[in-house]
Coordinates of C-alpha atoms in Angstrom, one line a residue:
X20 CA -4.8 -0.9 35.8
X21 CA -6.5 -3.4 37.9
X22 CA -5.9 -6.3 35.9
X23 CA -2.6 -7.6 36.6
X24 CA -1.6 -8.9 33.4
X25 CA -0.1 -5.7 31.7
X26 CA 3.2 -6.6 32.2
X27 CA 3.3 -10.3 30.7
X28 CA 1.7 -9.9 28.0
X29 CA 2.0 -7.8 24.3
X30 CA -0.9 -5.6 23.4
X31 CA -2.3 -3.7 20.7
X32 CA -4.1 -0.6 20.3
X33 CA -7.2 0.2 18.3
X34 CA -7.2 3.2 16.3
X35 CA -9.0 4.4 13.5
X36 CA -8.2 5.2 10.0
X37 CA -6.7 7.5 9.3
X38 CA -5.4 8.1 12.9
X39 CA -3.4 5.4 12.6
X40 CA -1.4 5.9 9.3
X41 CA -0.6 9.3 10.8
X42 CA 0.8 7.9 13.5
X43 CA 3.1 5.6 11.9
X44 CA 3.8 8.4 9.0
X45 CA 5.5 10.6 12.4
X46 CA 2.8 13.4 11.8
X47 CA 0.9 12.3 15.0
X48 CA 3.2 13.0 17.9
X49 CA 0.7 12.3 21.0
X50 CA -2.1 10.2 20.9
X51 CA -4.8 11.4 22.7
X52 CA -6.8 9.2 24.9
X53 CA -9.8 9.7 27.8
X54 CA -8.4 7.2 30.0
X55 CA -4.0 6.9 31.3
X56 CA -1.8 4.2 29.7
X57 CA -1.5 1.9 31.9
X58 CA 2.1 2.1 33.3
X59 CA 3.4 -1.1 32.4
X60 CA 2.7 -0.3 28.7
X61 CA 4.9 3.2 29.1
X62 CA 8.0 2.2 26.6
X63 CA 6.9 -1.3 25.4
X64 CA 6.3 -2.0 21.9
X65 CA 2.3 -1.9 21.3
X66 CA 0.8 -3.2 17.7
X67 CA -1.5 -0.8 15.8
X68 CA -4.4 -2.1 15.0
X69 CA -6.3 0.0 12.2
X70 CA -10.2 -0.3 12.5
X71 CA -12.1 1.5 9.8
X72 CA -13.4 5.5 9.9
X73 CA -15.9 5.8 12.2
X74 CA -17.8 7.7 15.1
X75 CA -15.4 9.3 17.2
X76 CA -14.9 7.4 20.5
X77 CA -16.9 5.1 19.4
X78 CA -15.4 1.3 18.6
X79 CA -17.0 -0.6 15.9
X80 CA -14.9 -3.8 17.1
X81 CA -16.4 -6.7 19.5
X82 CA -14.3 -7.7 22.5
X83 CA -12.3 -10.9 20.5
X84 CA -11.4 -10.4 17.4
X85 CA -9.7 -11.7 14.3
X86 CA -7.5 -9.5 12.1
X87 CA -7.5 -10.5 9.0
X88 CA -11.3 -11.5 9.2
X89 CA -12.6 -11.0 5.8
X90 CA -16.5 -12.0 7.1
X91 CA -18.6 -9.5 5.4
X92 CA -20.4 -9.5 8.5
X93 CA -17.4 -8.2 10.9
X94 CA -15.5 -4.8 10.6
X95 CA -11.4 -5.1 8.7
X96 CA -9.3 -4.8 11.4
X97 CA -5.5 -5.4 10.6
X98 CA -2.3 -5.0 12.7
X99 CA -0.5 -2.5 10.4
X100 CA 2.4 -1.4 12.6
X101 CA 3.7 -0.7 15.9
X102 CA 4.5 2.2 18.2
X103 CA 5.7 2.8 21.6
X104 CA 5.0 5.4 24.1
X105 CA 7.5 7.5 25.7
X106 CA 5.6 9.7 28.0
X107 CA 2.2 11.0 28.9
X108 CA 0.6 14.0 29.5
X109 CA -2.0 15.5 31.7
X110 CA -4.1 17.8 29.9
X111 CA -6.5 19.5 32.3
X112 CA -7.7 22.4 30.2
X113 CA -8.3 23.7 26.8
X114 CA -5.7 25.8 26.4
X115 CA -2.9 23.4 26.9
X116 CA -4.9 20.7 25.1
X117 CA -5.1 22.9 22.0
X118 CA -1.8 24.2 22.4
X119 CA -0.8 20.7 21.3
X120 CA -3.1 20.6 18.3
X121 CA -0.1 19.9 15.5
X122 CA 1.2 17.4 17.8
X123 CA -2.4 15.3 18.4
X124 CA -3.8 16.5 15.1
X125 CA -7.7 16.7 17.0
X126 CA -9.2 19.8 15.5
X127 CA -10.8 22.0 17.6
X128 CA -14.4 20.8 15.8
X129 CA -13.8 17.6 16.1
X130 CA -15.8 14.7 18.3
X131 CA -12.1 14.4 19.7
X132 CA -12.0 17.7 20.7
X133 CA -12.4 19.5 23.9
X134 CA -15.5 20.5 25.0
X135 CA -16.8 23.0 27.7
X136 CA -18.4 21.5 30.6
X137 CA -17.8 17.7 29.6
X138 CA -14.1 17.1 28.8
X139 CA -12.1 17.5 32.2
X140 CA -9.0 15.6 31.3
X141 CA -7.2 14.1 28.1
X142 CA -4.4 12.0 28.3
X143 CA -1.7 12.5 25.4
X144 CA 0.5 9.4 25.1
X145 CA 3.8 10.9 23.2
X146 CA 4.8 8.6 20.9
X147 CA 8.6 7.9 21.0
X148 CA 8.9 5.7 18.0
X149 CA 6.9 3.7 15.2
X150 CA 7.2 1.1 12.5
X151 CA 4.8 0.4 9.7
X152 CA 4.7 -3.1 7.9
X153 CA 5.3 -3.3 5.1
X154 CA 1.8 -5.6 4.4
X155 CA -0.7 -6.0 7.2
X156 CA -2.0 -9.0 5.5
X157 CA 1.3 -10.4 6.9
X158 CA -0.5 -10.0 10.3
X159 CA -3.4 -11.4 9.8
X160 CA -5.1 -14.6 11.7
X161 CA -4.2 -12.7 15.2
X162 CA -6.2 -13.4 18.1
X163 CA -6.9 -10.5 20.4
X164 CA -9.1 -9.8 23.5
X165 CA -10.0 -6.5 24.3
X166 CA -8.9 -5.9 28.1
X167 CA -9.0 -2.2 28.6
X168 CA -11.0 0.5 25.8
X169 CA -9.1 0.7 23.0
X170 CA -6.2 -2.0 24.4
X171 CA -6.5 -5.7 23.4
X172 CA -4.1 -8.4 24.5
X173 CA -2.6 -10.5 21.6
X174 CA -3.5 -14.3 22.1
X175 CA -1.2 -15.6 19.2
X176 CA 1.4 -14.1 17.7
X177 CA 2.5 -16.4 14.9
X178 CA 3.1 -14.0 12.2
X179 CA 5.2 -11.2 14.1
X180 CA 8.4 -12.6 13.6
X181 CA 8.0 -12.9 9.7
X182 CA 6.9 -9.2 9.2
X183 CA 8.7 -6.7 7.6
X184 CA 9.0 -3.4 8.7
X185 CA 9.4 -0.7 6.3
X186 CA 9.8 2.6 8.2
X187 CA 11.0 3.9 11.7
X188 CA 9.9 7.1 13.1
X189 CA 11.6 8.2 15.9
X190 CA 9.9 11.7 15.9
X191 CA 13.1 13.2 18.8
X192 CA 13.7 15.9 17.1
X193 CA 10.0 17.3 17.1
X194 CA 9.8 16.0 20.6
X195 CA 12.8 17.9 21.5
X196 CA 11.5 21.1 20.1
X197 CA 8.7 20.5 22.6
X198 CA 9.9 19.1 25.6
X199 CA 10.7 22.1 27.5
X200 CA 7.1 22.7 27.6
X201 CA 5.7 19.7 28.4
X202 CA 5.4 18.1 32.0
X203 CA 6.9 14.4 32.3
X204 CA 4.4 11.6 33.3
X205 CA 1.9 13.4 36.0

């Protein structure tokens, strides 16, 4: 959180398909990050920004981009919702991190997963609420900048008023089945 421009400007996230589209359908409760959202972002409205299937933690987009690009030589990105993170949470070991599995949706197998002797924390950002657009070609020609990992500021925004949203998931009352067991923000 060094950079001191979290809280003045609007941001998107980077996520993968189909990561994404889970998150905005309400069946991915927590995203699961290596690194803490930055504090600033806790509660603000963040755009999703779909990037292609790919190697798991591994981004296939350069640090400005275009959504919208159709370049045969760049990755499709587009802005194809928004979410906004309620909470995060610590995990430390396996057994909590997997505990969580129908909430993050990271198999046990998978590149995301935990592993033995390398993975010693995982952040879990609990999404609070999500819209999808109804087109995210209605996003396109967005210049971002990638600040932080998956995190890019948004450089114009000329399309995000005009968007349409088609679907709000509030997820509370999954959240609320959970909440007794979860720790608030560390």
């Amino acid at each position: 959180e060094s950079w001191n421009g979290w809280a003045r400007s609007k941001f998107a996230l980077e996520m993968q398909h189909p990561w994404s589209q889970l998150l905005l359908d309400g069946k991915k409760t927590i995203e699961t990050r290596a690194y803490d959202l930055p504090t600033s972002l806790l509660g603000q409205q963040i755009e999703i920004l779909e990037s292609q299937k790919g190697n798991a933690g591994v981004s296939s987009l350069g640090n400005n981009i275009v959504t919208g690009d159709i370049s045969p030589d760049r990755p499709k990105v587009d802005i194809v919702g928004w979410g906004r993170f309620s909470n995060v949470v610590k995990y430390t070991n396996r057994k909590d991190f997997e505990a969580d599995e129908n909430d993050h949706l990271v198999k046990r197998d998978s590149g995301y997963g935990w592993t033995d002797g390398k993975t010693k924390i995982v952040y879990g950002w609990v999404v609070g609420e999500s819209f999808r657009y109804s087109k995210a070609s209605e996003q396109r020609d967005q210049s971002l900048v990638r600040r932080m990992r998956s995190l890019f500021e948004i450089k114009s925004q000329s399309h995000f008023a005009d968007a349409k949203e088609i679907k709000l998931n509030t997820n509370k009352r999954k959240r609320q089945n959970r909440s007794a067991k979860r720790k608030k923000r560390y």
